[in-house]
Amino acid sequence: MNIARLTLGLILGSVLTACQVPVSFVRQEVIRKPILVQPVNSSSSPLYVWHGSGQPGPVRVTIDLSEQKAYIFRNSENVGWSYVATGRSGYRTPTGTFVISEKVVNKRSNKYGSIVDANGNVIRGNATAGVHSAAGGRFQGAKMPYWMRLTNNGVGMHAGAIPNPGSPASHGCIRLPYTMAQQLYEVAPSGTRVTIVP
């Protein structure tokens, strides 16, 4: 049994080593999508992979709307990826190239949230400021931790629910898993380029 594992390991090691391309031969950026190996009894895959904390160099992000994934680069090397939840039907996430123009650790939406009473109890969830109201209630914006603004009309990246990985779910923002949003927030300064592709 151990000999079989050793043999398999040597074969895989030689295949993986043989497939590596020297950096000098790379002419353009390549998005490398890692192969995820899950235990036999596992039915879920990770929401993100990150190995860029110790890497030096400028950060860039590419968000692929068709895949609902973000790819993070440092010095053109892919250092991580994450599932995202972008704008659902009726709440389009814009495409193009943007830069992070504002960063706020504990941001709240000024447009989407809930109507709460004086004790903080939710009277109406999924409310829009100025549209929904309730007697004795006030609007409380949805939490958007690790906010990184991309547009002047309120679209940015932030921590949020990814209810169905691979499917849009937001009001137009790019939601990231909490820990991934925190990691990206720490390494991506204002001015970081973010490209969103269809």
PDB file of N, CA and C in Angstrom, residues 67-104:
ATOM      1  N   GLU A  67     -18.200  33.198 -14.540  1.00  0.00           N
ATOM      2  CA  GLU A  67     -17.785  32.148 -13.600  1.00  0.00           C
ATOM      3  C   GLU A  67     -18.171  32.477 -12.164  1.00  0.00           C
ATOM      4  N   GLN A  68     -18.480  33.754 -11.896  1.00  0.00           N
ATOM      5  CA  GLN A  68     -18.729  34.224 -10.533  1.00  0.00           C
ATOM      6  C   GLN A  68     -17.506  33.935  -9.655  1.00  0.00           C
ATOM      7  N   LYS A  69     -16.338  34.301 -10.186  1.00  0.00           N
ATOM      8  CA  LYS A  69     -15.081  34.127  -9.465  1.00  0.00           C
ATOM      9  C   LYS A  69     -14.220  35.367  -9.607  1.00  0.00           C
ATOM     10  N   ALA A  70     -13.403  35.601  -8.584  1.00  0.00           N
ATOM     11  CA  ALA A  70     -12.384  36.644  -8.615  1.00  0.00           C
ATOM     12  C   ALA A  70     -11.029  35.959  -8.617  1.00  0.00           C
ATOM     13  N   TYR A  71     -10.107  36.483  -9.418  1.00  0.00           N
ATOM     14  CA  TYR A  71      -8.735  35.979  -9.473  1.00  0.00           C
ATOM     15  C   TYR A  71      -7.828  37.109  -9.015  1.00  0.00           C
ATOM     16  N   ILE A  72      -6.947  36.806  -8.073  1.00  0.00           N
ATOM     17  CA  ILE A  72      -6.079  37.824  -7.491  1.00  0.00           C
ATOM     18  C   ILE A  72      -4.645  37.559  -7.927  1.00  0.00           C
ATOM     19  N   PHE A  73      -3.971  38.633  -8.362  1.00  0.00           N
ATOM     20  CA  PHE A  73      -2.604  38.530  -8.862  1.00  0.00           C
ATOM     21  C   PHE A  73      -1.689  39.451  -8.072  1.00  0.00           C
ATOM     22  N   ARG A  74      -0.437  39.006  -7.912  1.00  0.00           N
ATOM     23  CA  ARG A  74       0.643  39.853  -7.408  1.00  0.00           C
ATOM     24  C   ARG A  74       1.790  39.693  -8.377  1.00  0.00           C
ATOM     25  N   ASN A  75       2.251  40.809  -8.938  1.00  0.00           N
ATOM     26  CA  ASN A  75       3.299  40.754  -9.969  1.00  0.00           C
ATOM     27  C   ASN A  75       2.925  39.793 -11.082  1.00  0.00           C
ATOM     28  N   SER A  76       1.688  39.837 -11.542  1.00  0.00           N
ATOM     29  CA  SER A  76       1.151  38.997 -12.622  1.00  0.00           C
ATOM     30  C   SER A  76       1.110  37.514 -12.294  1.00  0.00           C
ATOM     31  N   GLU A  77       1.384  37.142 -11.047  1.00  0.00           N
ATOM     32  CA  GLU A  77       1.289  35.738 -10.631  1.00  0.00           C
ATOM     33  C   GLU A  77      -0.014  35.535  -9.870  1.00  0.00           C
ATOM     34  N   ASN A  78      -0.771  34.516 -10.269  1.00  0.00           N
ATOM     35  CA  ASN A  78      -2.036  34.218  -9.600  1.00  0.00           C
ATOM     36  C   ASN A  78      -1.738  33.719  -8.191  1.00  0.00           C
ATOM     37  N   VAL A  79      -2.213  34.476  -7.193  1.00  0.00           N
ATOM     38  CA  VAL A  79      -1.965  34.105  -5.794  1.00  0.00           C
ATOM     39  C   VAL A  79      -3.247  33.696  -5.072  1.00  0.00           C
ATOM     40  N   GLY A  80      -4.360  33.663  -5.797  1.00  0.00           N
ATOM     41  CA  GLY A  80      -5.598  33.220  -5.173  1.00  0.00           C
ATOM     42  C   GLY A  80      -6.795  33.409  -6.066  1.00  0.00           C
ATOM     43  N   TRP A  81      -7.867  32.781  -5.668  1.00  0.00           N
ATOM     44  CA  TRP A  81      -9.159  32.947  -6.347  1.00  0.00           C
ATOM     45  C   TRP A  81     -10.256  32.816  -5.307  1.00  0.00           C
ATOM     46  N   SER A  82     -11.422  33.297  -5.662  1.00  0.00           N
ATOM     47  CA  SER A  82     -12.553  33.224  -4.747  1.00  0.00           C
ATOM     48  C   SER A  82     -13.855  33.205  -5.526  1.00  0.00           C
ATOM     49  N   TYR A  83     -14.815  32.440  -5.040  1.00  0.00           N
ATOM     50  CA  TYR A  83     -16.172  32.618  -5.543  1.00  0.00           C
ATOM     51  C   TYR A  83     -16.632  33.999  -5.120  1.00  0.00           C
ATOM     52  N   VAL A  84     -17.454  34.620  -5.933  1.00  0.00           N
ATOM     53  CA  VAL A  84     -18.058  35.903  -5.613  1.00  0.00           C
ATOM     54  C   VAL A  84     -19.557  35.802  -5.889  1.00  0.00           C
ATOM     55  N   ALA A  85     -20.302  36.744  -5.389  1.00  0.00           N
ATOM     56  CA  ALA A  85     -21.716  36.881  -5.755  1.00  0.00           C
ATOM     57  C   ALA A  85     -21.875  38.298  -6.286  1.00  0.00           C
ATOM     58  N   THR A  86     -22.158  38.420  -7.578  1.00  0.00           N
ATOM     59  CA  THR A  86     -22.307  39.728  -8.211  1.00  0.00           C
ATOM     60  C   THR A  86     -23.790  40.013  -8.436  1.00  0.00           C
ATOM     61  N   GLY A  87     -24.080  41.060  -9.201  1.00  0.00           N
ATOM     62  CA  GLY A  87     -25.445  41.534  -9.376  1.00  0.00           C
ATOM     63  C   GLY A  87     -26.401  40.540 -10.008  1.00  0.00           C
ATOM     64  N   ARG A  88     -27.487  40.281  -9.297  1.00  0.00           N
ATOM     65  CA  ARG A  88     -28.529  39.391  -9.820  1.00  0.00           C
ATOM     66  C   ARG A  88     -29.357  40.155 -10.862  1.00  0.00           C
ATOM     67  N   SER A  89     -30.313  39.479 -11.459  1.00  0.00           N
ATOM     68  CA  SER A  89     -31.160  40.072 -12.491  1.00  0.00           C
ATOM     69  C   SER A  89     -31.770  41.386 -11.999  1.00  0.00           C
ATOM     70  N   GLY A  90     -31.629  42.415 -12.800  1.00  0.00           N
ATOM     71  CA  GLY A  90     -32.146  43.728 -12.435  1.00  0.00           C
ATOM     72  C   GLY A  90     -31.161  44.595 -11.669  1.00  0.00           C
ATOM     73  N   TYR A  91     -30.024  44.032 -11.265  1.00  0.00           N
ATOM     74  CA  TYR A  91     -29.004  44.757 -10.496  1.00  0.00           C
ATOM     75  C   TYR A  91     -27.624  44.459 -11.083  1.00  0.00           C
ATOM     76  N   ARG A  92     -27.411  44.885 -12.300  1.00  0.00           N
ATOM     77  CA  ARG A  92     -26.213  44.535 -13.047  1.00  0.00           C
ATOM     78  C   ARG A  92     -24.932  45.060 -12.389  1.00  0.00           C
ATOM     79  N   THR A  93     -23.913  44.204 -12.363  1.00  0.00           N
ATOM     80  CA  THR A  93     -22.572  44.622 -11.967  1.00  0.00           C
ATOM     81  C   THR A  93     -21.893  45.160 -13.223  1.00  0.00           C
ATOM     82  N   PRO A  94     -21.334  46.360 -13.181  1.00  0.00           N
ATOM     83  CA  PRO A  94     -20.721  46.921 -14.387  1.00  0.00           C
ATOM     84  C   PRO A  94     -19.446  46.176 -14.779  1.00  0.00           C
ATOM     85  N   THR A  95     -19.152  46.176 -16.074  1.00  0.00           N
ATOM     86  CA  THR A  95     -17.902  45.596 -16.564  1.00  0.00           C
ATOM     87  C   THR A  95     -16.950  46.733 -16.922  1.00  0.00           C
ATOM     88  N   GLY A  96     -15.667  46.408 -16.982  1.00  0.00           N
ATOM     89  CA  GLY A  96     -14.650  47.392 -17.315  1.00  0.00           C
ATOM     90  C   GLY A  96     -13.508  47.336 -16.321  1.00  0.00           C
ATOM     91  N   THR A  97     -12.650  48.333 -16.386  1.00  0.00           N
ATOM     92  CA  THR A  97     -11.511  48.420 -15.477  1.00  0.00           C
ATOM     93  C   THR A  97     -11.732  49.586 -14.520  1.00  0.00           C
ATOM     94  N   PHE A  98     -11.570  49.305 -13.239  1.00  0.00           N
ATOM     95  CA  PHE A  98     -11.819  50.263 -12.173  1.00  0.00           C
ATOM     96  C   PHE A  98     -10.611  50.272 -11.239  1.00  0.00           C
ATOM     97  N   VAL A  99     -10.580  51.219 -10.324  1.00  0.00           N
ATOM     98  CA  VAL A  99      -9.579  51.206  -9.257  1.00  0.00           C
ATOM     99  C   VAL A  99     -10.306  51.342  -7.928  1.00  0.00           C
ATOM    100  N   ILE A 100      -9.715  50.764  -6.895  1.00  0.00           N
ATOM    101  CA  ILE A 100     -10.276  50.915  -5.554  1.00  0.00           C
ATOM    102  C   ILE A 100     -10.082  52.372  -5.151  1.00  0.00           C
ATOM    103  N   SER A 101     -11.198  53.071  -4.923  1.00  0.00           N
ATOM    104  CA  SER A 101     -11.123  54.505  -4.630  1.00  0.00           C
ATOM    105  C   SER A 101     -11.437  54.846  -3.177  1.00  0.00           C
ATOM    106  N   GLU A 102     -11.950  53.878  -2.423  1.00  0.00           N
ATOM    107  CA  GLU A 102     -12.267  54.108  -1.013  1.00  0.00           C
ATOM    108  C   GLU A 102     -12.227  52.767  -0.298  1.00  0.00           C
ATOM    109  N   LYS A 103     -11.724  52.780   0.931  1.00  0.00           N
ATOM    110  CA  LYS A 103     -11.699  51.568   1.756  1.00  0.00           C
ATOM    111  C   LYS A 103     -12.248  51.915   3.139  1.00  0.00           C
ATOM    112  N   VAL A 104     -13.229  51.119   3.593  1.00  0.00           N
ATOM    113  CA  VAL A 104     -13.833  51.326   4.909  1.00  0.00           C
ATOM    114  C   VAL A 104     -14.043  49.953   5.533  1.00  0.00           C
TER     115      VAL A 104
END
